[in-house]
Amino acid sequence: FITTALSAQNIVTTTLLGTKTQSQLLSQFGFPFIQYGVKYYRITYTTTNTQNALDTVSGLLVVPNNPNKIFPRLVYQHGTSGSKLDVPSYTVNNGEGQLGLLLGGMGYVALMPDYLGLGVSDGFHPYVHAASEASVAVDMLRAEKEFEAQNPVFTNDQLFITGYSQGGHAAMALHRSIEQELSDEFTVTAAAPLSGPYSISGVMRDLILTDAVYYYPAYIPNTALSYQTVYGNIFDEMTDLFKPEYAALITPFYNGTKTLSVLNSQLISALTANEGACRPFKMLQDSVVAGVENNPNHPINLALKANDTYNNWTPQAPMRFFYCKADDQVPYMDSIIA
């Protein structure tokens, strides 16, 4: 629910989801560096969407349960969501949100944004869109300060940033945004992006345009539909971009009646049946493939390039990349190139 009285980065609601003692966290994670119990909350707060309109988004906030100490903040950007509620503030007990509990137990005030179009936010999720991945986290940092004013939680000036897969991309986008645009408001202490698709226009584009078998074909429509939502110039009709048999599978996902996980399974089956193997570029119209391969100024190429996270920027705060050569979703060369 949004009213015109709301402004950016204001907390709308705060919901205590639960508490865990230090002993419970030690038992859950078996990690010796856990020093505190935690309280964890779903907060909803205002931000602006990709069309610069007011929106309400959600996120998981985890605080060490010790009001007598001052803690650093850590933003964790989450990976690709298989469904609208596959996000930190809804997966504290059985998904990526658990990492917030671990980080809180280690002594960080942990902030985990759910992103635009996910959690409580309406509309299509702007997947791997660097600017909104950054802005929704920035506004959560601002909302957290409002939370501190209302609760016995205290933080210092240290700010750490990390995230995995899509979240690695989002973590780097956040770090860049703060240093390029918000250095008078925040200072990044250190960042560690993890296995992110930083080279959207290079490594990821080349992966899709090759004849390689790739078992995450739904990432292609998820990215294309995201950039259509943001830029509005990728296609007029779904069949302008995708062959009709695949457009029919993708349209319900675009309309919000099918999850990404279901779409991925259906596309694997359809590509294997129709093309002999799961080669995602086969779902694209031949004219689109030719245009992307031959025209550097094709709208898809321009959108991809706009969302690389390392162009024209050198981090001022320490940054360390982590990646895995066995990652079957995001090639490790993304990290090498970045």
mmCIF file of C-alpha atoms in Angstrom:
data_model
loop_
_atom_site.group_PDB
_atom_site.id
_atom_site.type_symbol
_atom_site.label_atom_id
_atom_site.label_comp_id
_atom_site.label_asym_id
_atom_site.label_seq_id
_atom_site.Cartn_x
_atom_site.Cartn_y
_atom_site.Cartn_z
ATOM 1 C CA PHE A 1 0.000 0.000 0.000
ATOM 2 C CA ILE A 2 1.468 3.336 -1.032
ATOM 3 C CA THR A 3 0.253 6.823 -0.260
ATOM 4 C CA THR A 4 1.555 10.063 -1.697
ATOM 5 C CA ALA A 5 2.483 11.123 1.825
ATOM 6 C CA LEU A 6 5.307 8.577 1.813
ATOM 7 C CA SER A 7 8.773 9.575 0.690
ATOM 8 C CA ALA A 8 11.790 7.549 -0.293
ATOM 9 C CA GLN A 9 13.521 5.286 2.260
ATOM 10 C CA ASN A 10 10.859 5.653 4.975
ATOM 11 C CA ILE A 11 9.994 2.541 6.979
ATOM 12 C CA VAL A 12 6.382 1.514 6.373
ATOM 13 C CA THR A 13 6.177 -1.558 8.640
ATOM 14 C CA THR A 14 8.463 -3.480 10.973
ATOM 15 C CA THR A 15 7.591 -7.096 11.787
ATOM 16 C CA LEU A 16 9.589 -9.124 14.308
ATOM 17 C CA LEU A 17 9.897 -12.558 12.686
ATOM 18 C CA GLY A 18 11.725 -14.223 15.556
ATOM 19 C CA THR A 19 14.770 -14.507 17.764
ATOM 20 C CA LYS A 20 17.611 -17.016 18.052
ATOM 21 C CA THR A 21 20.035 -17.463 20.908
ATOM 22 C CA GLN A 22 23.763 -17.827 20.414
ATOM 23 C CA SER A 23 23.437 -21.503 21.337
ATOM 24 C CA GLN A 24 20.708 -22.043 18.750
ATOM 25 C CA LEU A 25 22.810 -20.403 16.048
ATOM 26 C CA LEU A 26 25.887 -22.420 17.003
ATOM 27 C CA SER A 27 23.800 -25.572 16.755
ATOM 28 C CA GLN A 28 22.274 -24.486 13.428
ATOM 29 C CA PHE A 29 25.477 -23.466 11.666
ATOM 30 C CA GLY A 30 28.284 -25.188 13.592
ATOM 31 C CA PHE A 31 30.364 -22.054 13.034
ATOM 32 C CA PRO A 32 32.670 -21.075 15.912
ATOM 33 C CA PHE A 33 32.717 -17.333 15.180
ATOM 34 C CA ILE A 34 29.095 -16.823 16.273
ATOM 35 C CA GLN A 35 29.203 -14.558 19.310
ATOM 36 C CA TYR A 36 25.615 -13.303 19.675
ATOM 37 C CA GLY A 37 21.998 -14.242 19.531
ATOM 38 C CA VAL A 38 19.872 -12.292 17.060
ATOM 39 C CA LYS A 39 16.533 -10.649 16.469
ATOM 40 C CA TYR A 40 15.300 -10.658 12.883
ATOM 41 C CA TYR A 41 12.700 -8.511 11.210
ATOM 42 C CA ARG A 42 10.923 -8.059 7.908
ATOM 43 C CA ILE A 43 10.876 -4.359 7.228
ATOM 44 C CA THR A 44 8.985 -2.721 4.418
ATOM 45 C CA TYR A 45 10.176 0.653 3.245
ATOM 46 C CA THR A 46 9.680 3.076 0.411
ATOM 47 C CA THR A 47 11.940 3.421 -2.579
ATOM 48 C CA THR A 48 11.560 4.450 -6.207
ATOM 49 C CA ASN A 49 11.080 1.967 -9.023
ATOM 50 C CA THR A 50 12.723 1.968 -12.441
ATOM 51 C CA GLN A 51 10.183 4.521 -13.708
ATOM 52 C CA ASN A 52 11.009 6.816 -10.761
ATOM 53 C CA ALA A 53 7.623 6.187 -9.118
ATOM 54 C CA LEU A 54 7.209 5.509 -5.414
ATOM 55 C CA ASP A 55 7.174 1.821 -4.442
ATOM 56 C CA THR A 56 7.180 -0.208 -1.241
ATOM 57 C CA VAL A 57 9.707 -3.018 -0.948
ATOM 58 C CA SER A 58 10.693 -5.508 1.724
ATOM 59 C CA GLY A 59 13.902 -6.805 3.210
ATOM 60 C CA LEU A 60 15.328 -8.859 6.044
ATOM 61 C CA LEU A 61 17.043 -6.990 8.873
ATOM 62 C CA VAL A 62 18.997 -9.043 11.423
ATOM 63 C CA VAL A 63 20.499 -7.410 14.509
ATOM 64 C CA PRO A 64 22.785 -8.922 17.146
ATOM 65 C CA ASN A 65 20.837 -9.181 20.374
ATOM 66 C CA ASN A 66 23.108 -6.999 22.480
ATOM 67 C CA PRO A 67 21.987 -3.372 22.948
ATOM 68 C CA ASN A 68 25.208 -2.492 24.800
ATOM 69 C CA LYS A 69 27.515 -2.804 21.797
ATOM 70 C CA ILE A 70 28.002 -0.917 18.550
ATOM 71 C CA PHE A 71 28.130 -3.024 15.396
ATOM 72 C CA PRO A 72 29.169 -2.617 11.748
ATOM 73 C CA ARG A 73 26.582 -2.930 8.980
ATOM 74 C CA LEU A 74 26.737 -5.537 6.233
ATOM 75 C CA VAL A 75 24.574 -5.561 3.108
ATOM 76 C CA TYR A 76 24.048 -8.997 1.573
ATOM 77 C CA GLN A 77 22.532 -8.982 -1.931
ATOM 78 C CA HIS A 78 20.701 -12.229 -2.695
ATOM 79 C CA GLY A 79 20.919 -14.512 -5.720
ATOM 80 C CA THR A 80 18.345 -15.254 -8.414
ATOM 81 C CA SER A 81 14.877 -15.919 -6.990
ATOM 82 C CA GLY A 82 12.874 -18.865 -8.306
ATOM 83 C CA SER A 83 9.612 -17.223 -7.223
ATOM 84 C CA LYS A 84 8.287 -13.942 -5.834
ATOM 85 C CA LEU A 85 8.702 -15.005 -2.207
ATOM 86 C CA ASP A 86 12.025 -16.794 -2.697
ATOM 87 C CA VAL A 87 13.713 -13.831 -1.014
ATOM 88 C CA PRO A 88 15.524 -13.283 2.297
ATOM 89 C CA SER A 89 12.658 -11.877 4.370
ATOM 90 C CA TYR A 90 10.525 -14.918 3.498
ATOM 91 C CA THR A 91 13.228 -17.621 3.649
ATOM 92 C CA VAL A 92 14.806 -17.085 7.048
ATOM 93 C CA ASN A 93 14.260 -20.701 8.063
ATOM 94 C CA ASN A 94 14.752 -22.553 4.788
ATOM 95 C CA GLY A 95 16.658 -20.478 2.254
ATOM 96 C CA GLU A 96 19.155 -17.734 1.586
ATOM 97 C CA GLY A 97 17.699 -15.631 4.380
ATOM 98 C CA GLN A 98 19.427 -17.947 6.846
ATOM 99 C CA LEU A 99 22.683 -16.209 5.971
ATOM 100 C CA GLY A 100 21.335 -13.104 7.686
ATOM 101 C CA LEU A 101 21.083 -15.059 10.937
ATOM 102 C CA LEU A 102 24.673 -16.216 10.554
ATOM 103 C CA LEU A 103 25.931 -12.703 9.830
ATOM 104 C CA GLY A 104 23.990 -11.261 12.757
ATOM 105 C CA GLY A 105 25.426 -13.918 15.047
ATOM 106 C CA MET A 106 28.907 -12.935 13.886
ATOM 107 C CA GLY A 107 28.306 -9.340 14.966
ATOM 108 C CA TYR A 108 26.972 -7.500 11.943
ATOM 109 C CA VAL A 109 23.724 -5.617 11.568
ATOM 110 C CA ALA A 110 22.768 -7.492 8.408
ATOM 111 C CA LEU A 111 20.602 -5.933 5.708
ATOM 112 C CA MET A 112 19.210 -8.189 2.964
ATOM 113 C CA PRO A 113 16.983 -6.367 0.443
ATOM 114 C CA ASP A 114 14.346 -8.433 -1.365
ATOM 115 C CA TYR A 115 14.633 -6.174 -4.498
ATOM 116 C CA LEU A 116 12.018 -4.498 -6.678
ATOM 117 C CA GLY A 117 9.283 -6.786 -7.996
ATOM 118 C CA LEU A 118 9.949 -9.418 -5.313
ATOM 119 C CA GLY A 119 8.716 -9.844 -1.754
ATOM 120 C CA VAL A 120 5.966 -7.285 -1.162
ATOM 121 C CA SER A 121 6.916 -5.186 -4.194
ATOM 122 C CA ASP A 122 4.586 -5.137 -7.210
ATOM 123 C CA GLY A 123 5.518 -5.350 -10.865
ATOM 124 C CA PHE A 124 8.069 -7.373 -12.805
ATOM 125 C CA HIS A 125 11.441 -7.814 -11.109
ATOM 126 C CA PRO A 126 14.182 -5.827 -12.916
ATOM 127 C CA TYR A 127 16.596 -8.749 -12.986
ATOM 128 C CA VAL A 128 20.327 -7.899 -13.167
ATOM 129 C CA HIS A 129 19.478 -4.217 -13.541
ATOM 130 C CA ALA A 130 22.411 -2.606 -11.787
ATOM 131 C CA ALA A 131 20.893 0.777 -10.940
ATOM 132 C CA SER A 132 17.839 -0.593 -9.127
ATOM 133 C CA GLU A 133 19.808 -3.357 -7.412
ATOM 134 C CA ALA A 134 21.895 -0.554 -5.938
ATOM 135 C CA SER A 135 19.113 1.927 -5.161
ATOM 136 C CA VAL A 136 16.917 -0.543 -3.294
ATOM 137 C CA ALA A 137 19.888 -1.406 -1.047
ATOM 138 C CA VAL A 138 20.790 2.258 -0.521
ATOM 139 C CA ASP A 139 17.234 2.996 0.575
ATOM 140 C CA MET A 140 17.323 0.024 2.950
ATOM 141 C CA LEU A 141 20.479 1.465 4.515
ATOM 142 C CA ARG A 142 18.605 4.727 5.013
ATOM 143 C CA ALA A 143 15.580 2.908 6.418
ATOM 144 C CA GLU A 144 17.848 1.019 8.818
ATOM 145 C CA LYS A 145 18.934 4.330 10.307
ATOM 146 C CA GLU A 146 15.286 5.105 10.965
ATOM 147 C CA PHE A 147 14.953 1.662 12.588
ATOM 148 C CA GLU A 148 17.899 2.507 14.864
ATOM 149 C CA ALA A 149 16.162 5.686 15.982
ATOM 150 C CA GLN A 150 13.199 3.588 17.140
ATOM 151 C CA ASN A 151 15.047 0.584 18.622
ATOM 152 C CA PRO A 152 18.060 -0.097 20.883
ATOM 153 C CA VAL A 153 20.399 -0.893 17.992
ATOM 154 C CA PHE A 154 23.653 0.973 17.372
ATOM 155 C CA THR A 155 25.977 0.917 14.388
ATOM 156 C CA ASN A 156 29.312 2.507 13.551
ATOM 157 C CA ASP A 157 30.526 3.882 10.216
ATOM 158 C CA GLN A 158 31.803 0.559 8.910
ATOM 159 C CA LEU A 159 29.874 -0.767 5.915
ATOM 160 C CA PHE A 160 30.583 -4.120 4.277
ATOM 161 C CA ILE A 161 28.984 -5.389 1.057
ATOM 162 C CA THR A 162 28.679 -8.886 -0.343
ATOM 163 C CA GLY A 163 26.258 -11.058 -2.301
ATOM 164 C CA TYR A 164 26.128 -14.229 -4.362
ATOM 165 C CA SER A 165 25.378 -14.868 -8.052
ATOM 166 C CA GLN A 166 22.866 -12.174 -9.081
ATOM 167 C CA GLY A 167 23.722 -10.783 -5.653
ATOM 168 C CA GLY A 168 27.393 -10.561 -6.620
ATOM 169 C CA HIS A 169 26.343 -8.354 -9.523
ATOM 170 C CA ALA A 170 24.082 -6.371 -7.174
ATOM 171 C CA ALA A 171 26.838 -6.058 -4.551
ATOM 172 C CA MET A 172 29.243 -4.597 -7.084
ATOM 173 C CA ALA A 173 26.535 -2.278 -8.403
ATOM 174 C CA LEU A 174 25.892 -1.037 -4.859
ATOM 175 C CA HIS A 175 29.585 -0.476 -4.162
ATOM 176 C CA ARG A 176 29.952 1.495 -7.402
ATOM 177 C CA SER A 177 26.836 3.560 -6.759
ATOM 178 C CA ILE A 178 28.000 4.567 -3.296
ATOM 179 C CA GLU A 179 31.489 5.566 -4.423
ATOM 180 C CA GLN A 180 30.384 7.387 -7.569
ATOM 181 C CA GLU A 181 27.216 9.090 -6.352
ATOM 182 C CA LEU A 182 26.832 8.883 -2.558
ATOM 183 C CA SER A 183 30.320 9.237 -1.101
ATOM 184 C CA ASP A 184 29.145 12.110 1.065
ATOM 185 C CA GLU A 185 26.569 9.833 2.715
ATOM 186 C CA PHE A 186 28.232 6.404 2.919
ATOM 187 C CA THR A 187 31.753 4.997 2.881
ATOM 188 C CA VAL A 188 32.302 1.378 1.922
ATOM 189 C CA THR A 189 34.764 -0.375 4.233
ATOM 190 C CA ALA A 190 35.268 -3.461 2.055
ATOM 191 C CA ALA A 191 33.343 -5.551 -0.451
ATOM 192 C CA ALA A 192 33.395 -9.173 -1.571
ATOM 193 C CA PRO A 193 31.250 -9.913 -4.630
ATOM 194 C CA LEU A 194 30.678 -13.654 -5.062
ATOM 195 C CA SER A 195 30.335 -15.389 -8.455
ATOM 196 C CA GLY A 196 28.375 -12.588 -10.104
ATOM 197 C CA PRO A 197 27.548 -12.006 -13.796
ATOM 198 C CA TYR A 198 29.472 -8.739 -13.893
ATOM 199 C CA SER A 199 30.211 -9.029 -17.624
ATOM 200 C CA ILE A 200 26.629 -9.080 -18.865
ATOM 201 C CA SER A 201 27.576 -7.757 -22.307
ATOM 202 C CA GLY A 202 30.615 -9.996 -22.665
ATOM 203 C CA VAL A 203 30.844 -13.324 -20.894
ATOM 204 C CA MET A 204 27.107 -13.820 -20.351
ATOM 205 C CA ARG A 205 26.141 -12.647 -23.855
ATOM 206 C CA ASP A 206 28.731 -14.937 -25.444
ATOM 207 C CA LEU A 207 27.529 -17.876 -23.349
ATOM 208 C CA ILE A 208 24.005 -17.482 -24.726
ATOM 209 C CA LEU A 209 25.054 -16.938 -28.345
ATOM 210 C CA THR A 210 27.249 -20.035 -28.495
ATOM 211 C CA ASP A 211 25.993 -23.528 -29.230
ATOM 212 C CA ALA A 212 26.756 -24.595 -25.668
ATOM 213 C CA VAL A 213 24.289 -26.668 -23.670
ATOM 214 C CA TYR A 214 23.129 -24.571 -20.720
ATOM 215 C CA TYR A 215 20.532 -25.746 -18.201
ATOM 216 C CA TYR A 216 19.374 -22.321 -17.006
ATOM 217 C CA PRO A 217 17.561 -21.133 -20.137
ATOM 218 C CA ALA A 218 15.009 -19.108 -18.139
ATOM 219 C CA TYR A 219 17.723 -16.583 -17.313
ATOM 220 C CA ILE A 220 17.499 -15.358 -20.911
ATOM 221 C CA PRO A 221 13.801 -14.348 -20.867
ATOM 222 C CA ASN A 222 14.178 -13.135 -17.275
ATOM 223 C CA THR A 223 16.903 -10.726 -18.404
ATOM 224 C CA ALA A 224 15.159 -9.721 -21.645
ATOM 225 C CA LEU A 225 11.853 -9.048 -19.910
ATOM 226 C CA SER A 226 13.653 -7.113 -17.181
ATOM 227 C CA TYR A 227 15.301 -4.809 -19.698
ATOM 228 C CA GLN A 228 12.031 -4.447 -21.617
ATOM 229 C CA THR A 229 10.424 -3.312 -18.351
ATOM 230 C CA VAL A 230 13.211 -0.805 -17.718
ATOM 231 C CA TYR A 231 14.053 0.490 -21.196
ATOM 232 C CA GLY A 232 10.892 -0.324 -23.183
ATOM 233 C CA ASN A 233 12.693 -0.893 -26.498
ATOM 234 C CA ILE A 234 13.614 -4.582 -26.562
ATOM 235 C CA PHE A 235 10.445 -5.833 -28.328
ATOM 236 C CA ASP A 236 6.864 -4.892 -29.174
ATOM 237 C CA GLU A 237 5.428 -8.420 -29.128
ATOM 238 C CA MET A 238 6.857 -11.435 -27.327
ATOM 239 C CA THR A 239 7.191 -13.204 -30.674
ATOM 240 C CA ASP A 240 9.422 -10.378 -31.950
ATOM 241 C CA LEU A 241 12.089 -11.806 -29.662
ATOM 242 C CA PHE A 242 11.177 -15.455 -29.087
ATOM 243 C CA LYS A 243 9.968 -18.128 -31.470
ATOM 244 C CA PRO A 244 6.206 -18.733 -30.969
ATOM 245 C CA GLU A 245 6.519 -22.095 -29.208
ATOM 246 C CA TYR A 246 8.777 -20.537 -26.562
ATOM 247 C CA ALA A 247 6.906 -17.232 -26.358
ATOM 248 C CA ALA A 248 3.834 -19.220 -25.349
ATOM 249 C CA LEU A 249 5.746 -20.657 -22.372
ATOM 250 C CA ILE A 250 7.313 -17.327 -21.408
ATOM 251 C CA THR A 251 4.203 -15.112 -21.515
ATOM 252 C CA PRO A 252 2.624 -16.506 -18.286
ATOM 253 C CA PHE A 253 5.925 -15.848 -16.490
ATOM 254 C CA TYR A 254 5.879 -12.243 -17.700
ATOM 255 C CA ASN A 255 2.295 -11.948 -16.457
ATOM 256 C CA GLY A 256 3.229 -13.254 -13.026
ATOM 257 C CA THR A 257 1.256 -16.511 -13.206
ATOM 258 C CA LYS A 258 4.295 -18.796 -13.513
ATOM 259 C CA THR A 259 7.481 -18.940 -11.430
ATOM 260 C CA LEU A 260 10.988 -18.763 -12.852
ATOM 261 C CA SER A 261 11.673 -22.285 -11.599
ATOM 262 C CA VAL A 262 8.687 -23.722 -13.472
ATOM 263 C CA LEU A 263 9.576 -21.777 -16.616
ATOM 264 C CA ASN A 264 13.137 -23.084 -16.502
ATOM 265 C CA SER A 265 11.961 -26.701 -16.331
ATOM 266 C CA GLN A 266 9.516 -26.169 -19.197
ATOM 267 C CA LEU A 267 12.125 -24.495 -21.397
ATOM 268 C CA ILE A 268 14.638 -27.301 -20.810
ATOM 269 C CA SER A 269 12.013 -29.838 -21.894
ATOM 270 C CA ALA A 270 10.895 -27.820 -24.920
ATOM 271 C CA LEU A 271 14.415 -27.037 -26.149
ATOM 272 C CA THR A 272 15.500 -30.633 -25.738
ATOM 273 C CA ALA A 273 12.424 -31.914 -27.599
ATOM 274 C CA ASN A 274 12.525 -29.313 -30.379
ATOM 275 C CA GLU A 275 16.237 -28.706 -30.853
ATOM 276 C CA GLY A 276 17.835 -31.930 -29.617
ATOM 277 C CA ALA A 277 19.503 -30.281 -26.595
ATOM 278 C CA CYS A 278 19.043 -27.351 -24.222
ATOM 279 C CA ARG A 279 20.766 -24.649 -26.265
ATOM 280 C CA PRO A 280 19.024 -21.460 -25.145
ATOM 281 C CA PHE A 281 19.796 -19.287 -28.194
ATOM 282 C CA LYS A 282 17.527 -21.602 -30.193
ATOM 283 C CA MET A 283 14.496 -20.045 -28.484
ATOM 284 C CA LEU A 284 15.351 -16.647 -29.991
ATOM 285 C CA GLN A 285 14.210 -15.511 -33.412
ATOM 286 C CA ASP A 286 17.020 -15.948 -35.961
ATOM 287 C CA SER A 287 16.805 -12.255 -36.841
ATOM 288 C CA VAL A 288 17.375 -11.317 -33.189
ATOM 289 C CA VAL A 289 20.451 -13.533 -32.930
ATOM 290 C CA ALA A 290 21.848 -12.019 -36.128
ATOM 291 C CA GLY A 291 21.124 -8.482 -34.929
ATOM 292 C CA VAL A 292 22.809 -9.002 -31.575
ATOM 293 C CA GLU A 293 25.820 -10.660 -33.209
ATOM 294 C CA ASN A 294 26.334 -8.041 -35.909
ATOM 295 C CA ASN A 295 25.085 -4.709 -34.583
ATOM 296 C CA PRO A 296 26.899 -3.253 -31.546
ATOM 297 C CA ASN A 297 24.105 -0.675 -31.200
ATOM 298 C CA HIS A 298 21.300 -3.231 -31.147
ATOM 299 C CA PRO A 299 18.997 -2.323 -28.199
ATOM 300 C CA ILE A 300 19.816 -5.622 -26.487
ATOM 301 C CA ASN A 301 23.564 -4.978 -26.718
ATOM 302 C CA LEU A 302 23.138 -1.448 -25.364
ATOM 303 C CA ALA A 303 21.025 -2.702 -22.451
ATOM 304 C CA LEU A 304 23.542 -5.420 -21.628
ATOM 305 C CA LYS A 305 26.459 -2.987 -21.730
ATOM 306 C CA ALA A 306 24.595 -0.521 -19.500
ATOM 307 C CA ASN A 307 24.450 -3.212 -16.808
ATOM 308 C CA ASP A 308 28.068 -4.343 -16.739
ATOM 309 C CA THR A 309 29.282 -3.396 -13.274
ATOM 310 C CA TYR A 310 32.973 -2.611 -13.809
ATOM 311 C CA ASN A 311 33.061 -0.082 -16.656
ATOM 312 C CA ASN A 312 34.705 3.303 -15.999
ATOM 313 C CA TRP A 313 35.178 2.647 -12.317
ATOM 314 C CA THR A 314 37.985 1.650 -9.978
ATOM 315 C CA PRO A 315 36.906 0.780 -6.412
ATOM 316 C CA GLN A 316 38.416 2.961 -3.706
ATOM 317 C CA ALA A 317 37.580 0.529 -0.901
ATOM 318 C CA PRO A 318 39.176 -2.943 -0.882
ATOM 319 C CA MET A 319 37.316 -5.454 -3.049
ATOM 320 C CA ARG A 320 37.965 -9.178 -3.284
ATOM 321 C CA PHE A 321 36.257 -11.439 -5.793
ATOM 322 C CA PHE A 322 35.373 -15.012 -4.970
ATOM 323 C CA TYR A 323 34.276 -17.489 -7.627
ATOM 324 C CA CYS A 324 34.100 -21.186 -8.387
ATOM 325 C CA LYS A 325 35.382 -22.776 -11.597
ATOM 326 C CA ALA A 326 32.685 -25.446 -11.301
ATOM 327 C CA ASP A 327 29.847 -22.884 -11.274
ATOM 328 C CA ASP A 328 27.410 -24.127 -13.939
ATOM 329 C CA GLN A 329 25.320 -20.939 -13.898
ATOM 330 C CA VAL A 330 27.771 -18.026 -13.967
ATOM 331 C CA PRO A 331 31.138 -18.616 -15.688
ATOM 332 C CA TYR A 332 34.130 -17.756 -13.532
ATOM 333 C CA MET A 333 35.504 -15.572 -16.348
ATOM 334 C CA ASP A 334 33.015 -12.906 -15.224
ATOM 335 C CA SER A 335 35.134 -12.473 -12.104
ATOM 336 C CA ILE A 336 38.455 -12.634 -13.977
ATOM 337 C CA ILE A 337 37.392 -9.916 -16.425
ATOM 338 C CA ALA A 338 35.902 -7.691 -13.726
#
